[in-house]
Structure formats: structure tokens, C-alpha cells
mmCIF file of N, CA and C in Angstrom:
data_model
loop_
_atom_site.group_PDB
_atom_site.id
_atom_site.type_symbol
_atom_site.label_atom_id
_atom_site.label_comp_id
_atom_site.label_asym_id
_atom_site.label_seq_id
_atom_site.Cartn_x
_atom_site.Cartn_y
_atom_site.Cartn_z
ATOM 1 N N UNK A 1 26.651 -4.837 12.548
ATOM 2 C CA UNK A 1 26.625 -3.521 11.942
ATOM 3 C C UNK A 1 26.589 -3.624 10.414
ATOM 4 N N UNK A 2 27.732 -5.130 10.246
ATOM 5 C CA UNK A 2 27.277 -5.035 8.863
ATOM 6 C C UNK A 2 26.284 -5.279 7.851
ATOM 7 N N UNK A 3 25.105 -6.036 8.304
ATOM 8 C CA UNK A 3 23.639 -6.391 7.993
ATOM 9 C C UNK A 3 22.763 -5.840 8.514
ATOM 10 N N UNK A 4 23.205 -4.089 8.901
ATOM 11 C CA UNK A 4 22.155 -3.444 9.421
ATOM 12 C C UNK A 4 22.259 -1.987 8.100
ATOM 13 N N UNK A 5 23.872 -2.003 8.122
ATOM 14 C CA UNK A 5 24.214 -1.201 6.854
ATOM 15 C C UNK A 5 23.532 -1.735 5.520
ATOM 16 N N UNK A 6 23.738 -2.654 5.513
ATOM 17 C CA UNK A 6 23.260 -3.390 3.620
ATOM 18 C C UNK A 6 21.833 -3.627 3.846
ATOM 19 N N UNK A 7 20.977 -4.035 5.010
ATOM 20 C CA UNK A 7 19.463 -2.865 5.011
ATOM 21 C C UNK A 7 19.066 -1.484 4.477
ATOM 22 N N UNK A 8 20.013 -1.412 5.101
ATOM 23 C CA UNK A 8 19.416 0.060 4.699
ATOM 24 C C UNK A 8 19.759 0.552 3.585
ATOM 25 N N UNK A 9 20.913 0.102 2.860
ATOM 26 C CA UNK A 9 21.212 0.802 1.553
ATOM 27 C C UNK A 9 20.231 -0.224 0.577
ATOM 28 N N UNK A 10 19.504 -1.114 1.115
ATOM 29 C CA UNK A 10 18.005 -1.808 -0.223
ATOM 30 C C UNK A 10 17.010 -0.947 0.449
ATOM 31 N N UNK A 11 17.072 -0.116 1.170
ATOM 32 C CA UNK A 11 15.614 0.071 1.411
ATOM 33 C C UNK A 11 14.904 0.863 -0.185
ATOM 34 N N UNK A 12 13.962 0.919 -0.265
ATOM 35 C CA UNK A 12 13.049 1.391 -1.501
ATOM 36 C C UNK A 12 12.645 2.848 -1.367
ATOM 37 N N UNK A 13 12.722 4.145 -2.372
ATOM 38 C CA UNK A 13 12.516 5.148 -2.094
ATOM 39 C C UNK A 13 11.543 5.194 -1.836
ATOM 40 N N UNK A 14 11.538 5.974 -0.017
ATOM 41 C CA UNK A 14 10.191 5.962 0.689
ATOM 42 C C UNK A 14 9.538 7.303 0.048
ATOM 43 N N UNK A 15 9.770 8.311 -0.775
ATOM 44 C CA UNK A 15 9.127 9.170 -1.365
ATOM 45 C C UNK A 15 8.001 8.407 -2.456
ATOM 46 N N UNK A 16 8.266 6.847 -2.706
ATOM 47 C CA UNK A 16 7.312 6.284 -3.422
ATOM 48 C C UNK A 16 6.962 4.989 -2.843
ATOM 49 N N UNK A 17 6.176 5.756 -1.614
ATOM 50 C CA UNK A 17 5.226 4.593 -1.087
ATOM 51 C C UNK A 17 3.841 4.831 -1.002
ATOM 52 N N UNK A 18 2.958 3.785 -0.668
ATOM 53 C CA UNK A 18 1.657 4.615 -0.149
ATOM 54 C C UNK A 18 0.615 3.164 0.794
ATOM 55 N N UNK A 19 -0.015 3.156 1.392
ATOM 56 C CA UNK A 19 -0.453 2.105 2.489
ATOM 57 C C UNK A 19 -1.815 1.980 2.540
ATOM 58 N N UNK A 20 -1.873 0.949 2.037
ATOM 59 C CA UNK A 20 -3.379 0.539 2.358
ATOM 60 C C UNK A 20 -3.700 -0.751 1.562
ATOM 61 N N UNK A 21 -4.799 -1.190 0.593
ATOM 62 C CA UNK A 21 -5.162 -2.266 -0.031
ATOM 63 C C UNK A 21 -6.022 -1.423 -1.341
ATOM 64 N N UNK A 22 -5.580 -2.305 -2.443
ATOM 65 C CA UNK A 22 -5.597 -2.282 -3.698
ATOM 66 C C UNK A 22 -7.489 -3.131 -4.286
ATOM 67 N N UNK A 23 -8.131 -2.362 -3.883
ATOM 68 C CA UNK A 23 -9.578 -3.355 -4.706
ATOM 69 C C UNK A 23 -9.864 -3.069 -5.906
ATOM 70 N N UNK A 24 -10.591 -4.309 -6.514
ATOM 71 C CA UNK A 24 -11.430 -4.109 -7.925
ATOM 72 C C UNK A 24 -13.074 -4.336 -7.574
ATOM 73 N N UNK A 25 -13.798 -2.693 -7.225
ATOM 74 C CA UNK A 25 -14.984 -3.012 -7.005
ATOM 75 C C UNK A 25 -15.959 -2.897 -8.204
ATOM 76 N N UNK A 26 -17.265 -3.515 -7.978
ATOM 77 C CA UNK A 26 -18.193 -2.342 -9.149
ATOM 78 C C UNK A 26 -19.052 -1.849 -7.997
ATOM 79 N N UNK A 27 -19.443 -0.679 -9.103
ATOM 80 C CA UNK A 27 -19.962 0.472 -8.650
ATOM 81 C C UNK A 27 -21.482 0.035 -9.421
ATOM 82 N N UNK A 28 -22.452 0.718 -8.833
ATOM 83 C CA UNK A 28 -23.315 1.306 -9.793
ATOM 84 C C UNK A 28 -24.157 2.651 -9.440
ATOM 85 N N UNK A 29 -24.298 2.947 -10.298
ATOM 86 C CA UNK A 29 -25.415 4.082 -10.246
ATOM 87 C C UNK A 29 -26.535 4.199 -9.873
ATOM 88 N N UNK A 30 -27.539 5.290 -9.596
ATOM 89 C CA UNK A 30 -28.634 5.126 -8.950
ATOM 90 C C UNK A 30 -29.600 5.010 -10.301
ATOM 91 N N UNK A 31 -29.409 5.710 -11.152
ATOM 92 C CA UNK A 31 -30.273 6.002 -11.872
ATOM 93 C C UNK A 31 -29.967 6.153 -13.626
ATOM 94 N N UNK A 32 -30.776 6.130 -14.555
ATOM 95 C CA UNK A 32 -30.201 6.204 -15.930
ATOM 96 C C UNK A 32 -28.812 5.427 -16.336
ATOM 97 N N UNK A 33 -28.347 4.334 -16.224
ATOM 98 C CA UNK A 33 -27.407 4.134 -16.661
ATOM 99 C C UNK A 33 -28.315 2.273 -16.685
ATOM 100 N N UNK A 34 -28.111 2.256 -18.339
ATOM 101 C CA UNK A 34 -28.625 0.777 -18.830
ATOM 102 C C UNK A 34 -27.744 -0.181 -18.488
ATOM 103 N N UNK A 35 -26.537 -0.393 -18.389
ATOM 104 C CA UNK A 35 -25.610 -1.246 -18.029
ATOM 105 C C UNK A 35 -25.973 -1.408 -16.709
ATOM 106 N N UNK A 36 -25.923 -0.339 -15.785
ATOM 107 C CA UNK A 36 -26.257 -0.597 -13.925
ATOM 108 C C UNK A 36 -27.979 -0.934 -13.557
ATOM 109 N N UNK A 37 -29.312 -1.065 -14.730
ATOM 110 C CA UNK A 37 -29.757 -1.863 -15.118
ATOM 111 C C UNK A 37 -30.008 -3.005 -15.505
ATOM 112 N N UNK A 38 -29.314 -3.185 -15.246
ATOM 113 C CA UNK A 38 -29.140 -4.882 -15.989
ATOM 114 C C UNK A 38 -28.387 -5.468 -14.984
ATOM 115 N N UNK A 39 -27.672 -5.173 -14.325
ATOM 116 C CA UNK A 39 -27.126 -5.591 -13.006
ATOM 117 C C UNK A 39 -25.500 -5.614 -13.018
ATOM 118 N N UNK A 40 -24.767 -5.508 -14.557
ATOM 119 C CA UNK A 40 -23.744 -5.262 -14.928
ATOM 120 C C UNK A 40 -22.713 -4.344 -14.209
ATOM 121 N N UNK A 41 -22.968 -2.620 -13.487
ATOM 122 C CA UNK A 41 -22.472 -2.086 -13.301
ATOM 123 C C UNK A 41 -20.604 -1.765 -13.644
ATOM 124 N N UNK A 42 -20.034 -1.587 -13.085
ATOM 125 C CA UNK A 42 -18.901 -0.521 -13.325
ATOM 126 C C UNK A 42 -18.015 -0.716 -12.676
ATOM 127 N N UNK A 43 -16.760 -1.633 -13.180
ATOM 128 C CA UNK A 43 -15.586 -2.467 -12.364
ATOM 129 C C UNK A 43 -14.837 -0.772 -12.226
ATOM 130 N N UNK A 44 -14.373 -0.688 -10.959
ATOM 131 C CA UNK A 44 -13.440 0.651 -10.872
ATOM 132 C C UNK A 44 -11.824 0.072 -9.503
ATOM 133 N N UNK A 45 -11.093 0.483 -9.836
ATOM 134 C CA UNK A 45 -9.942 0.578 -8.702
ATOM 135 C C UNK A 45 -10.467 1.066 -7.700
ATOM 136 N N UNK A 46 -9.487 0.654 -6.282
ATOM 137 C CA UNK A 46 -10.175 2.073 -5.366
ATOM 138 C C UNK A 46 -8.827 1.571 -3.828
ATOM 139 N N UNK A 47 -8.184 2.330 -4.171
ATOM 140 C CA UNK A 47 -7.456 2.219 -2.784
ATOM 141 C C UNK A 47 -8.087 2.453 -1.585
ATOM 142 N N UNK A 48 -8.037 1.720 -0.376
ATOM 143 C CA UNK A 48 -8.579 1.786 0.496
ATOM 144 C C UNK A 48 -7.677 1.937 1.743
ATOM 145 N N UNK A 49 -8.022 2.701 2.441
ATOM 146 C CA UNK A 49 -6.806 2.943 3.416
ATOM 147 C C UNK A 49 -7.698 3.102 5.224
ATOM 148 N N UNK A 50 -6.891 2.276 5.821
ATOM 149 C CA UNK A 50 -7.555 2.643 7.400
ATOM 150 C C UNK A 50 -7.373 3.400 8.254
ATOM 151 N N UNK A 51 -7.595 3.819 9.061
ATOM 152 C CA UNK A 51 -7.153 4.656 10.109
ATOM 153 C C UNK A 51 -7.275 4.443 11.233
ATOM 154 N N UNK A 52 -6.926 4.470 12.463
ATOM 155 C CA UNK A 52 -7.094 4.417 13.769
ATOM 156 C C UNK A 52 -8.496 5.009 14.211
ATOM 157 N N UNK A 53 -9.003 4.649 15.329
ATOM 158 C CA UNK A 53 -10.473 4.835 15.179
ATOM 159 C C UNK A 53 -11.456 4.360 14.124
ATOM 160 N N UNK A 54 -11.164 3.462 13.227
ATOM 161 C CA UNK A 54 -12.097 2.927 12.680
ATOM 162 C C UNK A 54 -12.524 3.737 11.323
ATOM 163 N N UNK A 55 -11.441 4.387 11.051
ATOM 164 C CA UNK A 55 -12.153 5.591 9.930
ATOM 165 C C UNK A 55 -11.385 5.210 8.917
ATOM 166 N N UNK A 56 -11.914 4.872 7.516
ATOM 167 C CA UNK A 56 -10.920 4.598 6.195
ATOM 168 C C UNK A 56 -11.535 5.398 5.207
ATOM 169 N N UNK A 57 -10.709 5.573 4.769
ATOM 170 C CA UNK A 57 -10.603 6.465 3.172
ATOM 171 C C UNK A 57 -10.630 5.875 1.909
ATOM 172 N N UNK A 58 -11.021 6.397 0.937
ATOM 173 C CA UNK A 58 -10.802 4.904 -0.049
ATOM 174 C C UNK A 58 -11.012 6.473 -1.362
ATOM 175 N N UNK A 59 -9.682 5.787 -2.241
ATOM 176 C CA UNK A 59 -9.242 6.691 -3.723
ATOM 177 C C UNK A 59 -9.652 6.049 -4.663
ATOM 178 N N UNK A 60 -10.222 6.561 -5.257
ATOM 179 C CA UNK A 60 -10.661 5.667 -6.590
ATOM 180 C C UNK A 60 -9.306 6.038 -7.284
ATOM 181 N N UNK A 61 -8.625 5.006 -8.533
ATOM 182 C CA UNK A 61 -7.576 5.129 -9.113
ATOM 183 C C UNK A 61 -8.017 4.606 -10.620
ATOM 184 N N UNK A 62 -7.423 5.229 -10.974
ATOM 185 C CA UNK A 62 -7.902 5.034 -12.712
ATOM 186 C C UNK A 62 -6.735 3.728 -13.005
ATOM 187 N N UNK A 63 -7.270 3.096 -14.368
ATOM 188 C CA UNK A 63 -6.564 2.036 -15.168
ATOM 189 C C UNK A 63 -5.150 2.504 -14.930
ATOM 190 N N UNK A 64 -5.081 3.298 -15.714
ATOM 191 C CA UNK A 64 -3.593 3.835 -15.398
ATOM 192 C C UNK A 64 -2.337 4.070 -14.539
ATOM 193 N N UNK A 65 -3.369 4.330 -13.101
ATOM 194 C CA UNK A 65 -2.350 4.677 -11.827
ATOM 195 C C UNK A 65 -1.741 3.361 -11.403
ATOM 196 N N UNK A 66 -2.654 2.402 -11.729
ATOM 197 C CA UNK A 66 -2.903 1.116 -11.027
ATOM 198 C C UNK A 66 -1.329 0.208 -10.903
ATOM 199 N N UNK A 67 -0.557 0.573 -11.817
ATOM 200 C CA UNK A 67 0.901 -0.081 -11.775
ATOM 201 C C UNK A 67 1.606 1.049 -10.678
ATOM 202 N N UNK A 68 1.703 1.988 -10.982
ATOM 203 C CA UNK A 68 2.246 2.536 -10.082
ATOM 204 C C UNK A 68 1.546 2.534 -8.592
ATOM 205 N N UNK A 69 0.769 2.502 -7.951
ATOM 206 C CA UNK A 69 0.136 2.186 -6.682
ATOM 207 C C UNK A 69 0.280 1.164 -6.784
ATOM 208 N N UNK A 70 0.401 -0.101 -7.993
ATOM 209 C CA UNK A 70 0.749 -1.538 -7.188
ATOM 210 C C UNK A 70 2.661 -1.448 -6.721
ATOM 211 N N UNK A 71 3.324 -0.882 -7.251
ATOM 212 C CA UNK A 71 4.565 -0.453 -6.680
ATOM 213 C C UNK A 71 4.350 0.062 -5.389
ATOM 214 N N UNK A 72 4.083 0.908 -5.749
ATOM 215 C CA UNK A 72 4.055 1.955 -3.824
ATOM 216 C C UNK A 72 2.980 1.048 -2.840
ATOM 217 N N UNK A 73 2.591 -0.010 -3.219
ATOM 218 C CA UNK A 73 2.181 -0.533 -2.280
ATOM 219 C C UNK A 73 3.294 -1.691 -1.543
ATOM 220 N N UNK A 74 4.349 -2.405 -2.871
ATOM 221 C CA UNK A 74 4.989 -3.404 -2.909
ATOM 222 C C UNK A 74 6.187 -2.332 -1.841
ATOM 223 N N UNK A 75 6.719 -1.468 -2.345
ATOM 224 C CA UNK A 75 7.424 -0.409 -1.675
ATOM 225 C C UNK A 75 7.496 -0.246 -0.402
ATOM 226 N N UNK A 76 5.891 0.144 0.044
ATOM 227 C CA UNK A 76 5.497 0.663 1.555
ATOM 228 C C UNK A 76 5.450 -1.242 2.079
ATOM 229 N N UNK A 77 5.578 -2.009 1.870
ATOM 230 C CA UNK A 77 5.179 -3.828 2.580
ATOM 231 C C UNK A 77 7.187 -4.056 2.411
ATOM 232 N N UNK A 78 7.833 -3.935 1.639
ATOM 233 C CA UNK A 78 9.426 -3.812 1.723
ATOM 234 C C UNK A 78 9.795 -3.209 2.973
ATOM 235 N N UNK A 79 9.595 -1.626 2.855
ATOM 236 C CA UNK A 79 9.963 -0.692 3.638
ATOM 237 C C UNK A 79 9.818 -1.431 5.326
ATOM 238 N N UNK A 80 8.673 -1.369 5.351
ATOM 239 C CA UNK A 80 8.158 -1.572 6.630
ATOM 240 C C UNK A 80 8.938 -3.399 6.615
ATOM 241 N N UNK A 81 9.130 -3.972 6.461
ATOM 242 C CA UNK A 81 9.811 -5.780 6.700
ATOM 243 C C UNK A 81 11.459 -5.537 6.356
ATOM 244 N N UNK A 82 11.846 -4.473 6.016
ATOM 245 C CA UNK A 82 13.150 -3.934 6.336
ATOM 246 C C UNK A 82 13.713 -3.242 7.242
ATOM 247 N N UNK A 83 12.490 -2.189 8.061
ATOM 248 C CA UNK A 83 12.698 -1.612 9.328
ATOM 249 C C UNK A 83 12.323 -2.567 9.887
ATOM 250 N N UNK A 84 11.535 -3.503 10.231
ATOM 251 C CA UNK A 84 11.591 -4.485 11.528
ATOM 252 C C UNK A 84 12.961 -5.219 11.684
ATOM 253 N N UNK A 85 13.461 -5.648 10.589
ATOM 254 C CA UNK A 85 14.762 -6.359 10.743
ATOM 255 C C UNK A 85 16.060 -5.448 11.489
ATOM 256 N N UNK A 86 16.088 -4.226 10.752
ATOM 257 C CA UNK A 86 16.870 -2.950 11.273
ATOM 258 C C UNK A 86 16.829 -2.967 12.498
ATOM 259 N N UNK A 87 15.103 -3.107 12.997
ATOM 260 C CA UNK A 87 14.762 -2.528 14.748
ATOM 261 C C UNK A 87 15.829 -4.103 15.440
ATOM 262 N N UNK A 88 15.165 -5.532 14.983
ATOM 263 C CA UNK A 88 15.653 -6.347 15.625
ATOM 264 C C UNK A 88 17.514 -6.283 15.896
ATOM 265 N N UNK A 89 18.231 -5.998 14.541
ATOM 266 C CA UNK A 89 19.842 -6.117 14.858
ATOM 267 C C UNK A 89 19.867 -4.736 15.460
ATOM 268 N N UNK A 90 18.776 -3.890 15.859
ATOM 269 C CA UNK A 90 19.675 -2.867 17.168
ATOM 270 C C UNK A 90 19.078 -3.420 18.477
ATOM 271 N N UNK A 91 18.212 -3.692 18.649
ATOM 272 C CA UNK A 91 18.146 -4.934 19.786
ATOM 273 C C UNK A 91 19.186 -5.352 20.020
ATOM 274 N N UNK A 92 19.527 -6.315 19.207
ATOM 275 C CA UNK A 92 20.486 -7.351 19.551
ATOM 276 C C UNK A 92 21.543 -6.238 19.517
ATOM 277 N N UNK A 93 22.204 -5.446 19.251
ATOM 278 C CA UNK A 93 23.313 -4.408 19.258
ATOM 279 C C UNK A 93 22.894 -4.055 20.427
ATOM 280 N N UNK A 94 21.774 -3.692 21.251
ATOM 281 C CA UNK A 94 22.030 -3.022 22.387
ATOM 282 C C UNK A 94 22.157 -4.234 23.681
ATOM 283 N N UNK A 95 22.016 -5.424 23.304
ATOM 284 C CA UNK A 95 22.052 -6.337 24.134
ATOM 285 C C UNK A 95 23.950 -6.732 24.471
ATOM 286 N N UNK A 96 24.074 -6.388 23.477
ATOM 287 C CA UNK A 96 25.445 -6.591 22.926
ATOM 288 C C UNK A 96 26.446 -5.874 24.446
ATOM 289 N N UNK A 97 27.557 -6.810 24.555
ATOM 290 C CA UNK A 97 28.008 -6.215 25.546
ATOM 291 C C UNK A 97 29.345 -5.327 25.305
ATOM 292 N N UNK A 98 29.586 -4.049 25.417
ATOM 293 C CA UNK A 98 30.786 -3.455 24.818
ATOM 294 C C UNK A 98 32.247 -3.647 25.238
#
């Protein structure tokens, strides 16, 4: 009970999580842009997120967001490897004989 309590009081505020994978793609344009000419194009963020059925979403994130979504990503990979441990010592608590 007592390493199921001190879980849970590290867990990370789940109001600042978010799930998926963090890329650095380039982009380019179709048309008029001399840089995406030249073959250079346009390094951008872009969270990418999956879904069941095969369907993903993907956020583009500016320079800026990028520390904070690398948190809420570090956050939501904590969260979730702190509830598995939680799930396992109530296992073993319910195996437990009273």
C-alpha cells in the first residue's frame, strides 16, 4: 500500500499531457516559393497522433510550443509507466490473502 501511495503522489499533472510523437518535417510548397525551388523547403514541427482504425492527426506546432509539448509528451510516457506499476501492486494486493 505503501509504494502504491508514493506512486501516486509523483504522478505528473495529467491536465499537462498530450500523446503522440514529436517530428521535424519539411514541407514544401507547390508553387512560387524560391527556397521550395531549389529543393530546400521548410523544416516545421508537427505532432502526430494515431488513432484506432488507422486514422492520425498531425498539429503543426510552432518553435515556441515545442518545449512545452516536449513536456506533455515526457508527462503523458511518466503518467502512463506509473499507472502500469499502480495496476501491477493492485494485482498483487488482490492476490494478497486477507
Amino acid at each position: 500500500m505503501k509504494a502504491r501511495e508514493q506512486l501516486v503522489r509523483q504522478l505528473p499533472d495529467v491536465a499537462e499531457i498530450v500523446r503522440g510523437s514529436l517530428l521535424h518535417r519539411r514541407i514544401f510548397h507547390r508553387r512560387g516559393c524560391p527556397k521550395c525551388r531549389r529543393g530546400e523547403g521548410h523544416r516545421v514541427w508537427v505532432l502526430t497522433v494515431s488513432y484506432p482504425g488507422g486514422r492520425t492527426r498531425q498539429f503543426s506546432i510552432s518553435a515556441d510550443q515545442k518545449p512545452r509539448v516536449e513536456k506533455w509528451l515526457e508527462n503523458y510516457q511518466e503518467l502512463r509507466a506509473k499507472l502500469e506499476a499502480i495496476c501491477e501492486l493492485n494485482h498483487e494486493l488482490l492476490r494478497a490473502k486477507p
